[in-house]
CSV table of C-alpha atoms and ligand atoms in Angstrom, one decimal:
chain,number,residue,atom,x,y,z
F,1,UNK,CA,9.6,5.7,19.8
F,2,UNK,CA,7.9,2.9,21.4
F,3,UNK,CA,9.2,-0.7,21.1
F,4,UNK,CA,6.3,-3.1,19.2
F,5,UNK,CA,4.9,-5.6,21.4
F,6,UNK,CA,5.1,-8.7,19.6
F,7,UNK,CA,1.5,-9.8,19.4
F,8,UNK,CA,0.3,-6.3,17.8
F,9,UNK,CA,-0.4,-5.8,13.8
F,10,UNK,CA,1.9,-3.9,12.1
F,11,UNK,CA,0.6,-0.8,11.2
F,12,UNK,CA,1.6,0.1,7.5
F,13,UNK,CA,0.2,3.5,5.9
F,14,UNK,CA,-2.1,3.3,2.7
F,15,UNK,CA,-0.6,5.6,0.3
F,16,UNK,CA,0.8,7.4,3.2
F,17,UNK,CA,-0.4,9.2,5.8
F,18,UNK,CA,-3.3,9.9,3.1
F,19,UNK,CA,-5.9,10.9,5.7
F,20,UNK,CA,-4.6,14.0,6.4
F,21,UNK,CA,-1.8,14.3,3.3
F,22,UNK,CA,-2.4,13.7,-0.6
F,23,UNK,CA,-2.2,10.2,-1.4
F,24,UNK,CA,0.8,8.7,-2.7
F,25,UNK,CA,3.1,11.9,-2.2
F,26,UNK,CA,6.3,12.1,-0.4
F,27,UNK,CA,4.8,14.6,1.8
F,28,UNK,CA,2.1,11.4,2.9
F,29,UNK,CA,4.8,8.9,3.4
F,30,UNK,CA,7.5,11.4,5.7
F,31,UNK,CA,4.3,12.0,7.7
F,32,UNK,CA,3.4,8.3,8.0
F,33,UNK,CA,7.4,7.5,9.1
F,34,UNK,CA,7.6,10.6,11.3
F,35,UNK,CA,4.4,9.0,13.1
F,36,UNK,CA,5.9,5.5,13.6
F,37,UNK,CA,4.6,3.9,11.0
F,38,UNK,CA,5.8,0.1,10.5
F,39,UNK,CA,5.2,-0.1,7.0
F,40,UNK,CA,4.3,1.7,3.6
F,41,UNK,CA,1.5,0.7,1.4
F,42,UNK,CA,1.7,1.6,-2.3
F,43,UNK,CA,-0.2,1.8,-5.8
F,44,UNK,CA,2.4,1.5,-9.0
F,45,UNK,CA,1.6,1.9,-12.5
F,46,UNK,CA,4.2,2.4,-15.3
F,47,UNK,CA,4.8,5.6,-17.4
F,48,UNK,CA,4.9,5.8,-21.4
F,49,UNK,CA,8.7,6.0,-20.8
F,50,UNK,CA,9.1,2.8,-18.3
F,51,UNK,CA,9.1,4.8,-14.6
F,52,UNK,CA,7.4,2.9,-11.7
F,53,UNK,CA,5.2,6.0,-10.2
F,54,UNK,CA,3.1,5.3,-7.4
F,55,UNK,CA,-0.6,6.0,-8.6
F,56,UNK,CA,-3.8,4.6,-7.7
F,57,UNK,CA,-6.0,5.6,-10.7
F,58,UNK,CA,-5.8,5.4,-14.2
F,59,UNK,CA,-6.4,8.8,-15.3
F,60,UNK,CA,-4.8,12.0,-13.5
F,61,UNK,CA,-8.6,13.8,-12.8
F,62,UNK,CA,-8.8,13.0,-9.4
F,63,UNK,CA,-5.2,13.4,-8.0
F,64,UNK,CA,-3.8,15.8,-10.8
F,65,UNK,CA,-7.0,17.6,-11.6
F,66,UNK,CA,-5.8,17.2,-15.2
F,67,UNK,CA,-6.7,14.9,-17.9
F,68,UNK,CA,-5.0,12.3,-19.1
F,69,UNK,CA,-3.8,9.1,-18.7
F,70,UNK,CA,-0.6,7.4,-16.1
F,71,UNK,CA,0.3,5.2,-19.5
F,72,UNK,CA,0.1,7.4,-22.1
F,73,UNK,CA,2.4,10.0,-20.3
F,74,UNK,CA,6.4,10.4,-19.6
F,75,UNK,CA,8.0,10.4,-15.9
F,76,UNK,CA,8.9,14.1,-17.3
F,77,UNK,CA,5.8,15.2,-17.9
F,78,UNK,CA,3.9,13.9,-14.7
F,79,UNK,CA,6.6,15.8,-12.5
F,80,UNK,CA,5.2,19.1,-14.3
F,81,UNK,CA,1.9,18.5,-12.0
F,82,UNK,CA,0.6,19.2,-8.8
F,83,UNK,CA,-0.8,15.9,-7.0
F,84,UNK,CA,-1.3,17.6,-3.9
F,85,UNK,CA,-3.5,20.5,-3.8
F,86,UNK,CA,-6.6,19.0,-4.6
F,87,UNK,CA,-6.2,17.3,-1.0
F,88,UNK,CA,-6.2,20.9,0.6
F,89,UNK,CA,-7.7,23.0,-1.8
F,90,UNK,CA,-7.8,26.3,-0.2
F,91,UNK,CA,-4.2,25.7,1.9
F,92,UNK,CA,-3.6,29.4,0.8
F,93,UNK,CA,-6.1,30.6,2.7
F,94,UNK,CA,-5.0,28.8,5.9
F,95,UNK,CA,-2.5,30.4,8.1
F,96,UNK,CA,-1.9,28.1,10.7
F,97,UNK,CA,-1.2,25.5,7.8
F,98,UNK,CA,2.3,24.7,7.6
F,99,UNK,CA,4.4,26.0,4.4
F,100,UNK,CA,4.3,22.7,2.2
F,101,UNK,CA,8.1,21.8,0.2
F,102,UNK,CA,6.9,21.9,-3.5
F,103,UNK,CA,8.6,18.2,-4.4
F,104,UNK,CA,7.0,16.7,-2.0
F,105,UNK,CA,3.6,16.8,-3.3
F,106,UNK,CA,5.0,16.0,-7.5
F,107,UNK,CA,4.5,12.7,-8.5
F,108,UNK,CA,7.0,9.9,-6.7
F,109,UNK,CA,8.6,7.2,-8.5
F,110,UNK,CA,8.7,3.6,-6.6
F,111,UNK,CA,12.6,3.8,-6.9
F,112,UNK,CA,12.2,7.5,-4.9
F,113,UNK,CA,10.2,5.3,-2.1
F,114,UNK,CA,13.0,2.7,-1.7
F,115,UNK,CA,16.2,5.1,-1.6
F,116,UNK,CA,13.9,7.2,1.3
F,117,UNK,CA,12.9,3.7,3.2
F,118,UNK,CA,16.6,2.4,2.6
F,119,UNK,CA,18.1,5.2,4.0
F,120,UNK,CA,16.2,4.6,7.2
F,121,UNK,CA,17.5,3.9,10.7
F,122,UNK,CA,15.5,1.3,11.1
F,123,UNK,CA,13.0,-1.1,9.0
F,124,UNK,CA,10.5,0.0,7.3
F,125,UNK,CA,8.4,-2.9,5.3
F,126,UNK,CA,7.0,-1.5,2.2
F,127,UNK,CA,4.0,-3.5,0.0
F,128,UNK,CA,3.3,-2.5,-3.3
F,129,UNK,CA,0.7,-3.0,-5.3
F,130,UNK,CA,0.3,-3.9,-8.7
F,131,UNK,CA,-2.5,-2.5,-10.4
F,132,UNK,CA,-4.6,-4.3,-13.5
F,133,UNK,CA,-5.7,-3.9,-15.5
F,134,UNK,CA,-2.9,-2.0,-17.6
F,135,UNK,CA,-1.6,-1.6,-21.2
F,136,UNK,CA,1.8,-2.8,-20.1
F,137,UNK,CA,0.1,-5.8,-18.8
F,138,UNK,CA,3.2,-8.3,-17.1
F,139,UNK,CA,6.0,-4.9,-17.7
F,140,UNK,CA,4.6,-4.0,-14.8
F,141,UNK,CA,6.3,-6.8,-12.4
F,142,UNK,CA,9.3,-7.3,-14.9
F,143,UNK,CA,9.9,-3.7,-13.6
F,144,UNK,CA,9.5,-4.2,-10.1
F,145,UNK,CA,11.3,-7.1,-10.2
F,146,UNK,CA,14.2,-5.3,-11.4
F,147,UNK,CA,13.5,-2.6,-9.2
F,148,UNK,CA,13.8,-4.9,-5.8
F,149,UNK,CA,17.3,-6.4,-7.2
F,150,UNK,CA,18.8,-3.4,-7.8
F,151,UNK,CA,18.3,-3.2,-4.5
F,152,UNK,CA,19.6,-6.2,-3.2
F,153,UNK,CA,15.4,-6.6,-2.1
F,154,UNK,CA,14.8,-9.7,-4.1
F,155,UNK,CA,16.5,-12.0,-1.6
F,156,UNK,CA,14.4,-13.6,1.2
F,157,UNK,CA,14.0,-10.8,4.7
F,158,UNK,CA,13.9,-7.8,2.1
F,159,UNK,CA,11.4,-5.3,3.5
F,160,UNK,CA,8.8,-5.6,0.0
F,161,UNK,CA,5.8,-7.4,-0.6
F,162,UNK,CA,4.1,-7.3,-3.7
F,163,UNK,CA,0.1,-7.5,-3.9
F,164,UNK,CA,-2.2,-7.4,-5.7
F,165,UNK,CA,-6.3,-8.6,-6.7
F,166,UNK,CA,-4.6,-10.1,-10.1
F,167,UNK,CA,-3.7,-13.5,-9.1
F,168,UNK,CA,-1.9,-13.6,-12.7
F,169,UNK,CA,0.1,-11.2,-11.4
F,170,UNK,CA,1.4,-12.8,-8.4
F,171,UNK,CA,2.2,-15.8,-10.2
F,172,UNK,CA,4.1,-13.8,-12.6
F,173,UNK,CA,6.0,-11.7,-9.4
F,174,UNK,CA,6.7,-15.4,-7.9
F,175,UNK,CA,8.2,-16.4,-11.0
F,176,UNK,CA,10.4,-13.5,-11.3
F,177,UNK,CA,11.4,-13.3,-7.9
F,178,UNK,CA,10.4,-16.4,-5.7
F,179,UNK,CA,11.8,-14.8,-2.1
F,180,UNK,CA,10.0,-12.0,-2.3
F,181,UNK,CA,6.5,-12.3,-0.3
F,182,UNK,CA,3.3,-12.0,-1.7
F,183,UNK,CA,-0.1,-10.9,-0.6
F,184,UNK,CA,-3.0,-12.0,-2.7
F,185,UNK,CA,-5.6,-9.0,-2.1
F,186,UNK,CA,-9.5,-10.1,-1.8
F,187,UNK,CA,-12.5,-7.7,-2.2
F,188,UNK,CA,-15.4,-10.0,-3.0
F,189,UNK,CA,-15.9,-13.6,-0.5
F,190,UNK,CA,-17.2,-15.5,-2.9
F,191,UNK,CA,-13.6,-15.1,-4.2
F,192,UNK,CA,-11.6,-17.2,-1.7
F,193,UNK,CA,-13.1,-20.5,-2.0
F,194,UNK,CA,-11.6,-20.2,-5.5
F,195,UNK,CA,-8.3,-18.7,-4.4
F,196,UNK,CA,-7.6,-20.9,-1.9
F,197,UNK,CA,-7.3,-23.5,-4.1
F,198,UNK,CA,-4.3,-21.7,-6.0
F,199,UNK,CA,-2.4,-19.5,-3.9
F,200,UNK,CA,0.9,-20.3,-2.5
F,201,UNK,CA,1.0,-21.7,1.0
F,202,UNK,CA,3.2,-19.1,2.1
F,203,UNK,CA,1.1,-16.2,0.3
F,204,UNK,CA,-0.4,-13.9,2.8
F,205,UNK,CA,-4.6,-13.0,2.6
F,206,UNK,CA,-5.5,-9.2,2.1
F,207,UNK,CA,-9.4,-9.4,2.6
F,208,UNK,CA,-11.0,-5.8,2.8
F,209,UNK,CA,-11.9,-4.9,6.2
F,210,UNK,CA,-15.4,-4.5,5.3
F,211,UNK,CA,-15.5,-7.8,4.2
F,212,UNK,CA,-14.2,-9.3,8.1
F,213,UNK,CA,-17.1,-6.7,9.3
F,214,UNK,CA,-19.5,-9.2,7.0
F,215,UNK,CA,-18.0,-12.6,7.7
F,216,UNK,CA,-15.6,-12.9,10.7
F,217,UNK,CA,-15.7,-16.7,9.5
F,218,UNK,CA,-14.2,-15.6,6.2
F,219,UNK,CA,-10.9,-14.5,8.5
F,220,UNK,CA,-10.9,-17.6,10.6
F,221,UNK,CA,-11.2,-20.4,7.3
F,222,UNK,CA,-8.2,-17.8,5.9
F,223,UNK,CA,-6.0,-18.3,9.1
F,224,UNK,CA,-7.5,-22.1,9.2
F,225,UNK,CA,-6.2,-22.4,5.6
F,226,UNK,CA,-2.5,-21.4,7.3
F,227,UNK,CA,-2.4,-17.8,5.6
F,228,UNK,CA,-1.5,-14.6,7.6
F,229,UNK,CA,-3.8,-11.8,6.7
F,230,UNK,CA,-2.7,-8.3,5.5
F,231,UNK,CA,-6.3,-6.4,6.0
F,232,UNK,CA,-7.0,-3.1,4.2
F,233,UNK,CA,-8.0,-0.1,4.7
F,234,UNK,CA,-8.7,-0.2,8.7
F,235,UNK,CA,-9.7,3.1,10.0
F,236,UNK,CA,-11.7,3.2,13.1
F,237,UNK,CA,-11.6,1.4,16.5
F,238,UNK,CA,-14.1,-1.1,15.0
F,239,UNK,CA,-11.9,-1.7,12.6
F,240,UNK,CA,-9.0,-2.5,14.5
F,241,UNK,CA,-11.1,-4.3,17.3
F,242,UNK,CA,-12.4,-7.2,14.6
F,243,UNK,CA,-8.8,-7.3,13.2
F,244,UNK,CA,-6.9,-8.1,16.6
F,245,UNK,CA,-9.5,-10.4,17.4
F,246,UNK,CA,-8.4,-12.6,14.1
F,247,UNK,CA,-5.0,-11.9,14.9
F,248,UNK,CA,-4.2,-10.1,11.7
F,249,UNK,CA,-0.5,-9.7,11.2
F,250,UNK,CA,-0.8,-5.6,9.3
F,251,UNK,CA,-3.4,-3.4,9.0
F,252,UNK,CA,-3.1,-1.0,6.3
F,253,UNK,CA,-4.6,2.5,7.2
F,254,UNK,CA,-5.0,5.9,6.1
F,255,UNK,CA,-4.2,6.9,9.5
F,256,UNK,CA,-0.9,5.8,10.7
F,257,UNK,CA,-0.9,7.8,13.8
F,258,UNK,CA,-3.9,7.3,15.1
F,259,UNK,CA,-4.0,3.7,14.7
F,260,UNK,CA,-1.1,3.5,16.5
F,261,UNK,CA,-1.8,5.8,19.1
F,262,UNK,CA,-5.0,3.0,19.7
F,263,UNK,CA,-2.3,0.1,20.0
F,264,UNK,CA,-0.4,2.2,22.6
F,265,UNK,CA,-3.0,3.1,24.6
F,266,UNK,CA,-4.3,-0.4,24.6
F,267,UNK,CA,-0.7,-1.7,25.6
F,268,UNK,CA,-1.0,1.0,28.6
F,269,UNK,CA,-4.0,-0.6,29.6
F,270,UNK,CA,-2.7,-4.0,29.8
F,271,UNK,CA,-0.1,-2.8,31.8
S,1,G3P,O1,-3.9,-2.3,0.5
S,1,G3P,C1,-4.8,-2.8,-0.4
S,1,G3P,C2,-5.8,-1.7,-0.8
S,1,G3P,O2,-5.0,-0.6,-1.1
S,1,G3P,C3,-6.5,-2.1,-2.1
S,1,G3P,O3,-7.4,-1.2,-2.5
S,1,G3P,O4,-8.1,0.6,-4.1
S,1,G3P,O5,-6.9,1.2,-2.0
S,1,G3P,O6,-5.7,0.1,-3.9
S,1,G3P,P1,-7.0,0.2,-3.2
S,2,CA,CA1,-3.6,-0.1,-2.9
């Protein structure tokens, strides 16, 4: 593997290598590592029982092709379903298509995430998310909290950042564990000339790309304002192009591989 030049973002993968693999499964987040990929980007939500499970939505129809609700349901009975085939849905059919290891497409508990990304030869950052609204309101960050010192991840360096668009939440997360870095996420510009009167000095930015597509001045006043940016979800070329020219510190992607095989052939370039 390639050595990162220093200037280049890191490249972390949104729910995995989710692109090509089903979001948010084991099976997403070997592929992501396997392609070089810096960093791991992460949904959690908490079960009726108290599990961290990484999960974007609410409800299981999308990624479970079940009903039913992430809160209202035990760690036992989310690892009776299948959140992978409705990614590939007619996999059987395809012979080239690799055969697929069963666990790796069940539902994966944060904890799961860290034990893989702590067994690693090298480091791996990992940023969660936090998602709210939710039932369990701030349970959410008293368990990731707990999660991170259990793993010795609470203590300033540890690979985790927590973000999230819930600026309660973060200030909750810096109160339970003030080393751990946070990244306050942005989806509307109207937004930060509110936030940046309240957000830590040494929180990062996470504007959507779309938004730096709108308003490249919205990415200079965040820098201006002394905040590194974390800038989701960056795709294409275009993408990349408007976040290296902001100097973004990560870019978050569905595609790991691709992105990075952009930064290497640009390093090439430049010799
Ligand atoms: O990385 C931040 C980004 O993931 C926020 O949007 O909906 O993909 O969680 P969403
Ligand atoms: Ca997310």
């Amino acid at each position: 593997m390639s050595t990162r030049a220093p200037d280049r973002p890191l490249v972390l993968a949104h729910r995995g290598a989710s692109d090509e693999y089903a979001e948010h499964t084991l099976a997403a987040y070997l592929a992501a590592l396997e392609a070089g990929a810096d960093g791991l980007e992460c949904d959690v939500r908490l079960t009726a029982d108290g599990h961290l499970v990484c999960v974007h939505d609410r409800n299981l129809r999308r990624t479970a092709s079940t009903r039913g609700l992430v809160s209202t349901m035990d760690l036992a009975d989310l690892d009776q379903l299948d959140f992978s085939s409705w990614k590939h849905p007619w996999a059987e059919l395809d012979d080239e298509r690799p055969d697929q290891v069963e666990e790796h497409g069940r539902v994966l508990t944060l904890r799961k995430l860290f034990e893989v990304v702590a067994d690693l030869d090298r480091r791996v950052e990992i940023a969660v998310e936090t998602k709210h609204p939710t039932r369990y309101g701030g349970l959410v960050e008293r368990r990731v909290a707990e999660l991170l010192r259990d793993f010795g991840w609470d203590r300033p360096g540890g690979p985790v950042r927590v973000m999230s668009f819930s600026y309660t939440a973060l200030q909750r997360m810096e109160r339970l564990a003030p080393d751990v870095q946070l990244v306050q996420l942005i989806e509307h510009i109207p937004y930060w000339p509110v936030l940046r009167r309240v957000v830590g000095r040494d929180w990062l930015l996470g504007p959507g790309v779309k938004l730096l597509h709108e308003s490249r001045r919205l990415g200079e006043s965040i820098t201006r304002a002394g905040h590194d940016m974390h800038v989701w979800t960056v795709n294409t070329p275009d993408d990349l192009r408007v976040c290296q020219e902001l100097g973004v510190r990560a870019v978050i992607t569905d595609r790991p591989a691709y992105l990075l095989d952009l930064l290497e052939q640009q390093a090439g370039a430049d010799g």
